[in-house]
mmCIF file of C-alpha atoms in Angstrom:
data_model
loop_
_atom_site.group_PDB
_atom_site.id
_atom_site.type_symbol
_atom_site.label_atom_id
_atom_site.label_comp_id
_atom_site.label_asym_id
_atom_site.label_seq_id
_atom_site.Cartn_x
_atom_site.Cartn_y
_atom_site.Cartn_z
ATOM 1 C CA MET K 48 -12.805 37.082 41.577
ATOM 2 C CA THR K 49 -12.060 40.521 40.147
ATOM 3 C CA GLN K 50 -14.718 42.792 38.683
ATOM 4 C CA TYR K 51 -13.822 45.099 35.815
ATOM 5 C CA TYR K 52 -15.854 47.883 34.244
ATOM 6 C CA THR K 53 -16.232 49.496 30.835
ATOM 7 C CA ARG K 54 -18.068 52.747 30.185
ATOM 8 C CA THR K 55 -18.444 55.147 27.288
ATOM 9 C CA ASP K 56 -16.507 57.861 29.153
ATOM 10 C CA GLY K 57 -13.729 55.513 30.333
ATOM 11 C CA ASN K 58 -10.182 55.057 29.077
ATOM 12 C CA ASP K 59 -8.355 51.863 28.117
ATOM 13 C CA ALA K 60 -5.316 53.203 29.974
ATOM 14 C CA ASN K 61 -7.276 52.848 33.238
ATOM 15 C CA ASN K 62 -7.075 49.685 35.357
ATOM 16 C CA GLY K 63 -10.811 48.975 34.969
ATOM 17 C CA LEU K 64 -11.334 48.350 38.677
ATOM 18 C CA SER K 65 -13.748 51.160 39.528
ATOM 19 C CA ASN K 66 -16.995 52.158 37.871
ATOM 20 C CA THR K 67 -15.946 55.762 37.231
ATOM 21 C CA ALA K 68 -14.678 57.672 34.229
ATOM 22 C CA GLY K 69 -11.245 57.681 35.793
ATOM 23 C CA GLY K 70 -11.237 53.966 36.562
ATOM 24 C CA ALA K 71 -13.208 52.089 33.904
ATOM 25 C CA PHE K 72 -12.071 50.940 30.469
ATOM 26 C CA LEU K 73 -13.433 52.547 27.320
ATOM 27 C CA THR K 74 -13.874 49.493 25.072
ATOM 28 C CA ILE K 75 -15.387 46.030 25.297
ATOM 29 C CA LYS K 76 -12.257 44.710 23.585
ATOM 30 C CA LYS K 77 -10.095 45.853 26.497
ATOM 31 C CA LEU K 78 -12.612 44.494 29.005
ATOM 32 C CA ILE K 79 -12.569 41.057 27.378
ATOM 33 C CA ALA K 80 -8.761 41.036 27.227
ATOM 34 C CA GLN K 81 -8.484 41.819 30.939
ATOM 35 C CA THR K 82 -11.182 39.465 32.223
ATOM 36 C CA VAL K 83 -9.828 35.983 33.004
ATOM 37 C CA ALA K 84 -11.294 32.810 34.537
ATOM 38 C CA GLY K 85 -13.394 33.639 37.593
ATOM 39 C CA ASP K 86 -13.662 37.355 36.754
ATOM 40 C CA VAL K 87 -16.672 39.484 35.857
ATOM 41 C CA GLY K 88 -16.701 42.237 33.251
ATOM 42 C CA SER K 89 -19.533 44.765 33.558
ATOM 43 C CA ILE K 90 -20.489 46.995 30.634
ATOM 44 C CA ASN K 91 -22.215 50.260 31.451
ATOM 45 C CA ALA K 92 -25.167 51.580 29.482
ATOM 46 C CA GLY K 93 -24.455 52.958 26.035
ATOM 47 C CA THR K 94 -23.553 52.057 22.480
ATOM 48 C CA TYR K 95 -20.152 50.535 21.705
ATOM 49 C CA THR K 96 -19.007 50.257 18.103
ATOM 50 C CA GLU K 97 -16.143 47.805 17.755
ATOM 51 C CA ASN K 98 -15.091 44.343 16.614
ATOM 52 C CA VAL K 99 -13.478 41.648 18.756
ATOM 53 C CA ASN K 100 -11.389 39.289 16.627
ATOM 54 C CA GLY K 101 -10.867 35.852 18.138
ATOM 55 C CA ASN K 102 -8.913 34.370 15.241
ATOM 56 C CA ALA K 103 -5.456 32.940 15.921
ATOM 57 C CA GLY K 104 -3.148 35.921 16.355
ATOM 58 C CA GLY K 105 -6.092 38.231 16.988
ATOM 59 C CA ASP K 106 -7.343 39.923 20.134
ATOM 60 C CA THR K 107 -6.746 38.521 23.622
ATOM 61 C CA ILE K 108 -9.726 36.446 24.758
ATOM 62 C CA ASN K 109 -9.555 34.360 27.923
ATOM 63 C CA SER K 110 -11.397 31.152 28.777
ATOM 64 C CA GLY K 111 -12.710 29.397 31.843
ATOM 65 C CA THR K 112 -12.447 25.722 32.721
ATOM 66 C CA SER K 113 -16.185 25.294 33.438
ATOM 67 C CA TYR K 114 -19.242 27.504 33.681
ATOM 68 C CA SER K 115 -18.493 27.976 37.380
ATOM 69 C CA ASP K 116 -15.348 29.996 36.620
ATOM 70 C CA ALA K 117 -16.222 31.210 33.126
ATOM 71 C CA PRO K 118 -15.376 34.848 32.385
ATOM 72 C CA GLN K 119 -18.731 36.629 32.629
ATOM 73 C CA PHE K 120 -19.788 39.747 30.769
ATOM 74 C CA ASN K 121 -22.950 41.461 31.958
ATOM 75 C CA VAL K 122 -24.570 44.853 31.591
ATOM 76 C CA ILE K 123 -25.434 47.805 33.801
ATOM 77 C CA GLY K 124 -28.364 49.361 31.953
ATOM 78 C CA SER K 125 -29.054 48.932 28.252
ATOM 79 C CA VAL K 126 -25.942 48.039 26.231
ATOM 80 C CA THR K 127 -25.769 47.900 22.434
ATOM 81 C CA TRP K 128 -22.683 46.425 20.789
ATOM 82 C CA LYS K 129 -22.483 47.376 17.121
ATOM 83 C CA CYS K 130 -19.913 46.093 14.671
ATOM 84 C CA SER K 131 -18.010 48.706 12.692
ATOM 85 C CA VAL K 132 -19.047 49.691 9.173
ATOM 86 C CA GLY K 133 -18.326 47.152 6.420
ATOM 87 C CA GLU K 134 -18.252 43.379 6.129
ATOM 88 C CA THR K 135 -17.414 43.012 9.786
ATOM 89 C CA THR K 136 -18.236 40.749 12.733
ATOM 90 C CA ALA K 137 -18.906 42.157 16.189
ATOM 91 C CA LEU K 138 -17.705 39.048 18.041
ATOM 92 C CA LYS K 139 -15.655 36.281 16.441
ATOM 93 C CA LEU K 140 -14.510 33.343 18.551
ATOM 94 C CA ASN K 141 -12.459 31.099 16.283
ATOM 95 C CA ASN K 142 -9.447 29.812 18.194
ATOM 96 C CA SER K 143 -10.587 27.266 20.809
ATOM 97 C CA GLN K 144 -12.057 29.769 23.248
ATOM 98 C CA ILE K 145 -14.142 27.901 25.832
ATOM 99 C CA TYR K 146 -16.460 28.623 28.758
ATOM 100 C CA MET K 147 -17.573 32.226 28.480
ATOM 101 C CA ILE K 148 -20.899 33.820 29.463
ATOM 102 C CA PHE K 149 -22.513 36.889 27.881
ATOM 103 C CA THR K 150 -25.667 38.275 29.502
ATOM 104 C CA GLY K 151 -28.062 41.004 28.447
ATOM 105 C CA ILE K 152 -26.100 42.470 25.511
ATOM 106 C CA ILE K 153 -27.816 43.777 22.359
ATOM 107 C CA PHE K 154 -25.662 42.772 19.377
ATOM 108 C CA ASP K 155 -26.541 45.042 16.438
ATOM 109 C CA GLY K 156 -25.451 44.490 12.833
ATOM 110 C CA ILE K 157 -26.972 47.638 11.371
ATOM 111 C CA ASN K 158 -23.518 48.927 10.331
ATOM 112 C CA GLN K 159 -22.807 45.867 8.197
ATOM 113 C CA THR K 160 -22.605 46.205 4.439
ATOM 114 C CA PHE K 161 -22.191 43.432 1.880
ATOM 115 C CA GLY K 162 -20.770 44.147 -1.529
ATOM 116 C CA GLY K 163 -20.777 40.605 -2.921
ATOM 117 C CA THR K 164 -23.426 38.419 -4.477
ATOM 118 C CA PRO K 165 -25.556 36.710 -1.824
ATOM 119 C CA ALA K 166 -24.482 33.080 -1.614
ATOM 120 C CA GLY K 167 -25.884 31.862 1.653
ATOM 121 C CA GLY K 168 -24.460 34.577 3.849
ATOM 122 C CA GLY K 169 -22.985 38.015 3.984
ATOM 123 C CA PRO K 170 -20.999 38.892 7.084
ATOM 124 C CA ASP K 171 -21.898 37.223 10.367
ATOM 125 C CA LEU K 172 -22.770 39.405 13.337
ATOM 126 C CA ILE K 173 -21.555 36.650 15.696
ATOM 127 C CA PHE K 174 -19.273 33.791 14.594
ATOM 128 C CA LEU K 175 -18.427 30.820 16.829
ATOM 129 C CA GLY K 176 -15.958 28.555 15.070
ATOM 130 C CA ASN K 177 -12.801 26.459 15.302
ATOM 131 C CA GLY K 178 -12.644 24.455 18.545
ATOM 132 C CA VAL K 179 -14.915 26.882 20.401
ATOM 133 C CA HIS K 180 -17.276 25.341 22.946
ATOM 134 C CA HIS K 181 -19.429 26.023 25.968
ATOM 135 C CA ILE K 182 -20.237 29.640 25.165
ATOM 136 C CA ARG K 183 -23.463 30.833 26.794
ATOM 137 C CA PHE K 184 -25.583 33.778 25.685
ATOM 138 C CA SER K 185 -28.354 34.605 28.155
ATOM 139 C CA ALA K 186 -31.078 37.220 27.586
ATOM 140 C CA CYS K 187 -29.112 38.670 24.672
ATOM 141 C CA GLU K 188 -30.502 40.154 21.465
ATOM 142 C CA PHE K 189 -29.086 39.621 17.967
ATOM 143 C CA LYS K 190 -30.420 41.809 15.181
ATOM 144 C CA ASP K 191 -30.065 43.441 11.787
ATOM 145 C CA ALA K 192 -27.111 41.567 10.282
ATOM 146 C CA TYR K 193 -26.607 41.951 6.543
ATOM 147 C CA GLY K 194 -26.167 38.203 6.445
ATOM 148 C CA VAL K 195 -26.623 35.860 9.416
ATOM 149 C CA ASN K 196 -27.053 37.067 12.972
ATOM 150 C CA VAL K 197 -25.321 34.058 14.575
ATOM 151 C CA THR K 198 -23.219 31.437 12.767
ATOM 152 C CA LEU K 199 -21.885 28.257 14.363
ATOM 153 C CA GLY K 200 -19.368 26.035 12.637
ATOM 154 C CA GLY K 201 -15.660 25.535 12.776
ATOM 155 C CA SER K 202 -12.738 24.161 10.816
ATOM 156 C CA PRO K 203 -10.730 22.052 11.321
ATOM 157 C CA THR K 204 -12.468 21.444 14.688
ATOM 158 C CA ALA K 205 -16.200 21.961 15.052
ATOM 159 C CA SER K 206 -17.658 24.223 17.690
ATOM 160 C CA HIS K 207 -20.025 22.518 20.132
ATOM 161 C CA HIS K 208 -22.134 22.910 23.274
ATOM 162 C CA MET K 209 -23.335 26.444 22.559
ATOM 163 C CA GLU K 210 -26.210 27.795 24.655
ATOM 164 C CA PHE K 211 -28.744 30.467 23.757
ATOM 165 C CA LEU K 212 -31.073 31.084 26.693
ATOM 166 C CA ASN K 213 -34.082 33.389 26.350
ATOM 167 C CA CYS K 214 -32.528 35.361 23.504
ATOM 168 C CA LEU K 215 -34.146 37.484 20.797
ATOM 169 C CA ASN K 216 -32.945 36.991 17.216
ATOM 170 C CA HIS K 217 -34.474 39.018 14.410
ATOM 171 C CA GLY K 218 -34.214 41.404 11.503
ATOM 172 C CA THR K 219 -31.554 39.981 9.155
ATOM 173 C CA ARG K 220 -31.343 42.189 6.062
ATOM 174 C CA GLY K 221 -30.827 41.717 2.338
ATOM 175 C CA THR K 222 -32.923 39.779 -0.162
ATOM 176 C CA ASP K 223 -31.695 36.213 0.212
ATOM 177 C CA ALA K 224 -33.683 33.576 2.117
ATOM 178 C CA ARG K 225 -30.400 32.113 3.372
ATOM 179 C CA TYR K 226 -29.821 35.046 5.707
ATOM 180 C CA HIS K 227 -30.918 33.163 8.814
ATOM 181 C CA GLY K 228 -31.345 34.228 12.392
ATOM 182 C CA LEU K 229 -29.113 31.401 13.601
ATOM 183 C CA TYR K 230 -27.163 29.107 11.263
ATOM 184 C CA GLY K 231 -25.394 25.925 12.360
ATOM 185 C CA SER K 232 -22.946 24.230 10.035
ATOM 186 C CA GLY K 233 -21.520 21.401 12.095
ATOM 187 C CA SER K 234 -21.988 22.404 15.737
ATOM 188 C CA PRO K 235 -23.371 19.517 17.831
ATOM 189 C CA ASP K 236 -24.983 19.701 21.268
ATOM 190 C CA ILE K 237 -26.465 23.171 20.848
ATOM 191 C CA LEU K 238 -29.155 24.247 23.315
ATOM 192 C CA ILE K 239 -31.698 26.872 22.292
ATOM 193 C CA ASP K 240 -33.966 27.380 25.289
ATOM 194 C CA GLY K 241 -36.653 30.052 25.259
ATOM 195 C CA GLY K 242 -36.624 33.338 23.400
ATOM 196 C CA GLU K 243 -38.014 34.487 20.071
ATOM 197 C CA TYR K 244 -36.726 34.147 16.487
ATOM 198 C CA TYR K 245 -38.618 36.289 14.006
ATOM 199 C CA SER K 246 -38.581 38.590 10.978
ATOM 200 C CA ASN K 247 -35.448 37.104 9.448
ATOM 201 C CA ARG K 248 -34.827 36.829 5.710
ATOM 202 C CA GLY K 249 -34.217 33.100 5.982
ATOM 203 C CA SER K 250 -35.038 30.601 8.705
ATOM 204 C CA GLY K 251 -35.370 31.573 12.315
ATOM 205 C CA ILE K 252 -33.074 28.641 13.175
ATOM 206 C CA HIS K 253 -31.265 26.676 10.460
ATOM 207 C CA LEU K 254 -29.060 23.719 11.443
ATOM 208 C CA PHE K 255 -27.897 22.515 8.070
ATOM 209 C CA SER K 256 -24.648 20.674 7.362
ATOM 210 C CA GLY K 257 -21.773 18.977 9.147
ATOM 211 C CA ASP K 258 -22.899 17.272 12.349
ATOM 212 C CA ASN K 259 -25.545 18.998 14.461
ATOM 213 C CA SER K 260 -26.443 15.943 16.535
ATOM 214 C CA ARG K 261 -28.161 16.246 19.918
ATOM 215 C CA ALA K 262 -29.433 19.751 19.275
ATOM 216 C CA ILE K 263 -32.278 20.778 21.589
ATOM 217 C CA VAL K 264 -34.725 23.540 20.634
ATOM 218 C CA ARG K 265 -37.426 24.127 23.234
ATOM 219 C CA LEU K 266 -39.792 26.783 24.564
ATOM 220 C CA VAL K 267 -39.085 29.076 21.595
ATOM 221 C CA LYS K 268 -41.420 31.341 19.604
ATOM 222 C CA ILE K 269 -40.564 31.208 15.883
ATOM 223 C CA HIS K 270 -42.632 33.349 13.540
ATOM 224 C CA ASN K 271 -42.751 35.646 10.490
ATOM 225 C CA ASN K 272 -39.456 34.475 8.994
ATOM 226 C CA ARG K 273 -38.503 33.644 5.380
ATOM 227 C CA LEU K 274 -38.902 37.250 4.239
ATOM 228 C CA GLY K 275 -36.258 36.836 1.507
ATOM 229 C CA THR K 276 -36.371 35.224 -1.915
ATOM 230 C CA GLY K 277 -36.288 31.421 -1.739
ATOM 231 C CA THR K 278 -37.729 28.661 0.429
ATOM 232 C CA ASN K 279 -36.678 27.784 3.946
ATOM 233 C CA ALA K 280 -38.339 26.289 7.001
ATOM 234 C CA ALA K 281 -38.882 28.243 10.197
ATOM 235 C CA LEU K 282 -36.821 25.631 12.067
ATOM 236 C CA VAL K 283 -34.424 23.304 10.238
ATOM 237 C CA LEU K 284 -33.076 20.317 12.161
ATOM 238 C CA GLY K 285 -30.525 19.118 9.644
ATOM 239 C CA ALA K 286 -27.550 16.773 9.464
ATOM 240 C CA GLY K 287 -27.771 15.164 12.871
ATOM 241 C CA SER K 288 -29.129 12.379 15.043
ATOM 242 C CA ASP K 289 -30.963 12.577 18.370
ATOM 243 C CA MET K 290 -32.117 16.146 17.761
ATOM 244 C CA LEU K 291 -35.134 17.260 19.767
ATOM 245 C CA ALA K 292 -37.662 20.069 19.256
ATOM 246 C CA TYR K 293 -40.449 20.400 21.809
ATOM 247 C CA ASN K 294 -42.867 22.906 23.329
ATOM 248 C CA ASN K 295 -42.224 25.460 20.587
ATOM 249 C CA LEU K 296 -44.745 27.918 19.111
ATOM 250 C CA ILE K 297 -44.401 28.233 15.335
ATOM 251 C CA TYR K 298 -46.810 30.548 13.554
ATOM 252 C CA ASP K 299 -47.302 32.935 10.635
ATOM 253 C CA GLU K 300 -44.588 31.274 8.568
ATOM 254 C CA PRO K 301 -44.938 31.289 4.750
ATOM 255 C CA SER K 302 -43.016 28.073 4.146
ATOM 256 C CA LEU K 303 -42.300 24.868 6.094
ATOM 257 C CA GLY K 304 -42.540 24.832 9.871
ATOM 258 C CA ILE K 305 -40.083 22.186 11.090
ATOM 259 C CA GLN K 306 -37.914 20.348 8.565
ATOM 260 C CA VAL K 307 -35.837 17.333 9.617
ATOM 261 C CA ASP K 308 -33.537 16.735 6.658
ATOM 262 C CA PHE K 309 -30.133 17.316 5.001
ATOM 263 C CA ALA K 310 -28.536 14.037 5.980
ATOM 264 C CA SER K 311 -25.457 12.832 4.095
ATOM 265 C CA SER K 312 -25.609 9.524 5.994
ATOM 266 C CA ALA K 313 -28.270 7.709 8.026
ATOM 267 C CA HIS K 314 -29.453 9.854 10.948
ATOM 268 C CA THR K 315 -31.711 8.402 13.609
ATOM 269 C CA GLY K 316 -33.572 9.253 16.782
ATOM 270 C CA ASN K 317 -34.808 12.767 15.925
ATOM 271 C CA ARG K 318 -37.948 13.848 17.810
ATOM 272 C CA VAL K 319 -40.555 16.555 17.250
ATOM 273 C CA TYR K 320 -42.868 16.684 20.275
ATOM 274 C CA ASN K 321 -45.672 18.872 21.610
ATOM 275 C CA ASN K 322 -45.205 21.873 19.318
ATOM 276 C CA THR K 323 -48.040 24.211 18.297
ATOM 277 C CA PHE K 324 -48.318 25.294 14.640
ATOM 278 C CA TYR K 325 -50.672 27.943 13.285
ATOM 279 C CA THR K 326 -50.854 29.367 9.744
ATOM 280 C CA VAL K 327 -47.613 27.713 8.676
ATOM 281 C CA GLY K 328 -46.936 26.983 4.997
ATOM 282 C CA ASN K 329 -50.051 28.637 3.608
ATOM 283 C CA THR K 330 -48.173 31.006 1.298
ATOM 284 C CA ASP K 331 -46.053 28.308 -0.364
ATOM 285 C CA GLY K 332 -48.431 25.378 0.097
ATOM 286 C CA ASP K 333 -45.919 23.644 2.360
ATOM 287 C CA SER K 334 -46.430 21.302 5.285
ATOM 288 C CA PRO K 335 -46.029 22.286 8.931
ATOM 289 C CA ILE K 336 -43.650 19.336 9.417
ATOM 290 C CA GLN K 337 -41.494 17.585 6.829
ATOM 291 C CA ILE K 338 -39.301 14.554 7.466
ATOM 292 C CA GLY K 339 -36.556 13.930 4.901
ATOM 293 C CA ALA K 340 -36.884 14.707 1.214
ATOM 294 C CA SER K 341 -38.389 12.886 -1.739
ATOM 295 C CA SER K 342 -34.915 12.032 -3.039
ATOM 296 C CA THR K 343 -33.599 10.369 0.136
ATOM 297 C CA THR K 344 -34.595 8.097 3.020
ATOM 298 C CA LEU K 345 -31.607 8.877 5.239
ATOM 299 C CA ILE K 346 -33.751 10.206 8.079
ATOM 300 C CA GLU K 347 -34.629 7.061 10.016
ATOM 301 C CA ALA K 348 -36.901 6.340 12.974
ATOM 302 C CA ALA K 349 -37.916 9.953 13.620
ATOM 303 C CA GLN K 350 -40.767 10.385 16.094
ATOM 304 C CA ILE K 351 -43.446 13.023 15.531
ATOM 305 C CA LYS K 352 -45.870 13.091 18.452
ATOM 306 C CA ASN K 353 -48.317 15.354 20.288
ATOM 307 C CA ASN K 354 -48.089 18.264 17.831
ATOM 308 C CA LEU K 355 -51.039 20.639 17.469
ATOM 309 C CA ILE K 356 -51.401 21.727 13.840
ATOM 310 C CA TYR K 357 -54.164 24.183 13.059
ATOM 311 C CA SER K 358 -54.994 26.008 9.846
ATOM 312 C CA CYS K 359 -51.701 25.242 8.098
ATOM 313 C CA GLY K 360 -50.644 24.617 4.514
ATOM 314 C CA ASN K 361 -50.792 21.429 2.438
ATOM 315 C CA GLY K 362 -53.924 20.301 4.249
ATOM 316 C CA ASN K 363 -52.094 20.231 7.607
ATOM 317 C CA VAL K 364 -50.296 17.114 6.386
ATOM 318 C CA ILE K 365 -47.114 15.886 8.053
ATOM 319 C CA GLN K 366 -44.989 15.104 5.014
ATOM 320 C CA ASP K 367 -42.915 11.987 5.566
ATOM 321 C CA PHE K 368 -40.060 10.936 3.287
ATOM 322 C CA GLY K 369 -38.185 9.189 6.080
ATOM 323 C CA LEU K 370 -37.768 5.536 6.925
ATOM 324 C CA ASN K 371 -39.743 3.970 9.794
ATOM 325 C CA THR K 372 -41.029 7.337 10.997
ATOM 326 C CA VAL K 373 -43.426 7.159 13.954
ATOM 327 C CA ILE K 374 -46.271 9.679 13.603
ATOM 328 C CA ALA K 375 -48.775 9.507 16.452
ATOM 329 C CA ASN K 376 -51.128 11.518 18.677
ATOM 330 C CA ASN K 377 -51.043 14.676 16.565
ATOM 331 C CA PHE K 378 -53.960 17.061 16.057
ATOM 332 C CA GLN K 379 -54.273 18.230 12.436
ATOM 333 C CA SER K 380 -57.234 20.344 11.333
ATOM 334 C CA SER K 381 -58.407 23.544 9.734
ATOM 335 C CA VAL K 382 -62.016 22.827 10.711
ATOM 336 C CA THR K 383 -62.076 21.851 14.374
ATOM 337 C CA ASN K 384 -61.288 24.974 16.379
ATOM 338 C CA PRO K 385 -58.821 24.414 19.249
ATOM 339 C CA ASN K 386 -60.455 27.313 21.115
ATOM 340 C CA PHE K 387 -57.228 28.912 22.234
ATOM 341 C CA VAL K 388 -57.302 31.674 24.826
ATOM 342 C CA ASP K 389 -56.722 34.395 22.203
ATOM 343 C CA LEU K 390 -55.969 33.292 18.662
ATOM 344 C CA ALA K 391 -55.730 36.844 17.284
ATOM 345 C CA GLY K 392 -53.280 37.749 20.032
ATOM 346 C CA LYS K 393 -51.287 34.543 19.438
ATOM 347 C CA ASN K 394 -52.032 33.199 22.883
ATOM 348 C CA PHE K 395 -52.181 29.466 22.173
ATOM 349 C CA GLN K 396 -52.999 28.341 25.705
ATOM 350 C CA LEU K 397 -55.836 25.838 25.938
ATOM 351 C CA THR K 398 -59.226 26.423 27.527
ATOM 352 C CA ALA K 399 -62.021 24.327 29.000
ATOM 353 C CA SER K 400 -63.666 24.586 25.559
ATOM 354 C CA THR K 401 -60.696 22.997 23.782
ATOM 355 C CA PRO K 402 -61.953 19.774 22.133
ATOM 356 C CA GLY K 403 -61.282 16.325 23.523
ATOM 357 C CA SER K 404 -59.181 15.464 20.482
ATOM 358 C CA ILE K 405 -56.543 17.757 22.038
ATOM 359 C CA LEU K 406 -57.151 17.479 25.790
ATOM 360 C CA ASN K 407 -55.855 14.278 27.400
ATOM 361 C CA SER K 408 -55.109 12.845 23.953
ATOM 362 C CA GLY K 409 -51.302 12.885 23.860
ATOM 363 C CA ALA K 410 -48.695 10.231 24.435
ATOM 364 C CA THR K 411 -46.627 10.279 27.634
ATOM 365 C CA LEU K 412 -43.149 11.531 26.724
ATOM 366 C CA ALA K 413 -40.241 11.501 29.161
ATOM 367 C CA ASP K 414 -38.550 14.256 27.123
ATOM 368 C CA VAL K 415 -41.457 16.643 27.819
ATOM 369 C CA PRO K 416 -42.210 16.765 31.572
ATOM 370 C CA ASN K 417 -43.578 20.339 31.449
ATOM 371 C CA ASP K 418 -45.309 22.675 29.017
ATOM 372 C CA PHE K 419 -44.327 26.037 27.492
ATOM 373 C CA ILE K 420 -44.801 27.939 30.771
ATOM 374 C CA GLY K 421 -43.525 25.192 33.070
ATOM 375 C CA THR K 422 -46.820 23.493 33.948
ATOM 376 C CA VAL K 423 -46.279 19.878 34.959
ATOM 377 C CA ARG K 424 -47.559 17.286 32.478
ATOM 378 C CA PRO K 425 -50.019 15.672 32.598
ATOM 379 C CA GLN K 426 -52.668 17.721 34.392
ATOM 380 C CA GLY K 427 -55.443 15.330 33.371
ATOM 381 C CA SER K 428 -55.556 11.640 32.548
ATOM 382 C CA ALA K 429 -52.967 12.035 29.776
ATOM 383 C CA TYR K 430 -50.800 14.676 28.107
ATOM 384 C CA ASP K 431 -52.553 17.448 26.201
ATOM 385 C CA ILE K 432 -51.487 17.954 22.595
ATOM 386 C CA GLY K 433 -49.481 21.047 21.694
ATOM 387 C CA ALA K 434 -47.119 23.297 23.616
ATOM 388 C CA TYR K 435 -49.542 24.038 26.471
ATOM 389 C CA GLU K 436 -51.173 21.890 29.126
ATOM 390 C CA LEU K 437 -54.591 22.917 30.454
ATOM 391 C CA ILE K 438 -54.095 23.528 34.167
ATOM 392 C CA SER K 439 -56.345 21.410 36.383
ATOM 393 C CA ALA K 440 -57.411 22.599 39.833
ATOM 394 C CA GLY K 441 -55.721 20.892 42.738
ATOM 395 C CA LEU K 442 -52.691 19.583 40.835
ATOM 396 C CA ALA K 443 -49.092 20.745 41.039
ATOM 397 C CA MET K 444 -48.898 23.506 38.479
ATOM 398 C CA PHE K 445 -45.237 24.259 37.976
ATOM 399 C CA ARG K 446 -41.943 22.439 37.981
ATOM 400 C CA ALA K 447 -39.834 22.716 41.104
#
């Protein structure tokens, strides 16, 4: 393993082997080109304005063979990576790059401009495309794109197995409600685990076309999105089978909460479990959860269980246009107060005063062994409804 360094006072003519002005590289582009399987590239504090082009014939970008030897890029201090001015992308992986890890980087699209007519996306801040897979972003931040912060897709070969762990994604600009925080257009097996998706012009997370099967979205806060003109759900699980959303907190959203839809053929096995919804859909009169659309029944055998829906639009109704949907053990009310720890502060943890229609009233779900903060389920005689489990004295509290 070799460790390389980049710093704002470095020089790309250096060998990158020492963390000094006379040893470190100047640019992230050079750092990425030098870092191969098993190596670590460390980026020192500062702001870097550059674009890394991973198209065929573009910049040198090396891959690993597994996460154990993936080239790793981490930070020493606070690092902001801005794209250059124009319709530009900070990081484009589009030529079968595989197994890379990025940790702690702030990706900033504030320099992006878009001269065209909005049509579902200006420039992407991050693009993960053709044949790209097993790219992990951990504790990163994506913000302020004049388009979409992160786009997943790929042609002729779809990207797949992307991971976003405890990331922040916010602040897309423009007027169009299709400027999403994260947009998937045919990228199966994505994992979005933890983090916060908020204040985007479109959806927080929008998996739309192609094949997005086996997506998992869990332990995520999604709120205050759909700031642009148009209608979009906070979380769209589209065009896939066996997608799973659980233990998420979705609140203060003007339109739909979770939408399972956009199937061009029969899609089955999608699950929406143990999420908490608050003030979702009130602006547009939409439902917190919608399965399929009135014009199609291609979403089959979805399961909607253990969701806590409080004070949401369309009478808190789960709108079902699917076929053989299972809807069970959900709490839906604007009258019965769940008695959260701090509703004004958006702390949706349960209390001893939470009503019995929530406590010990959920179905047992193998997909959901823990709650939003890792508490083992169940703590009582059965699962609690929503993203949190009320902790009971004397029981194992957290997962091993």
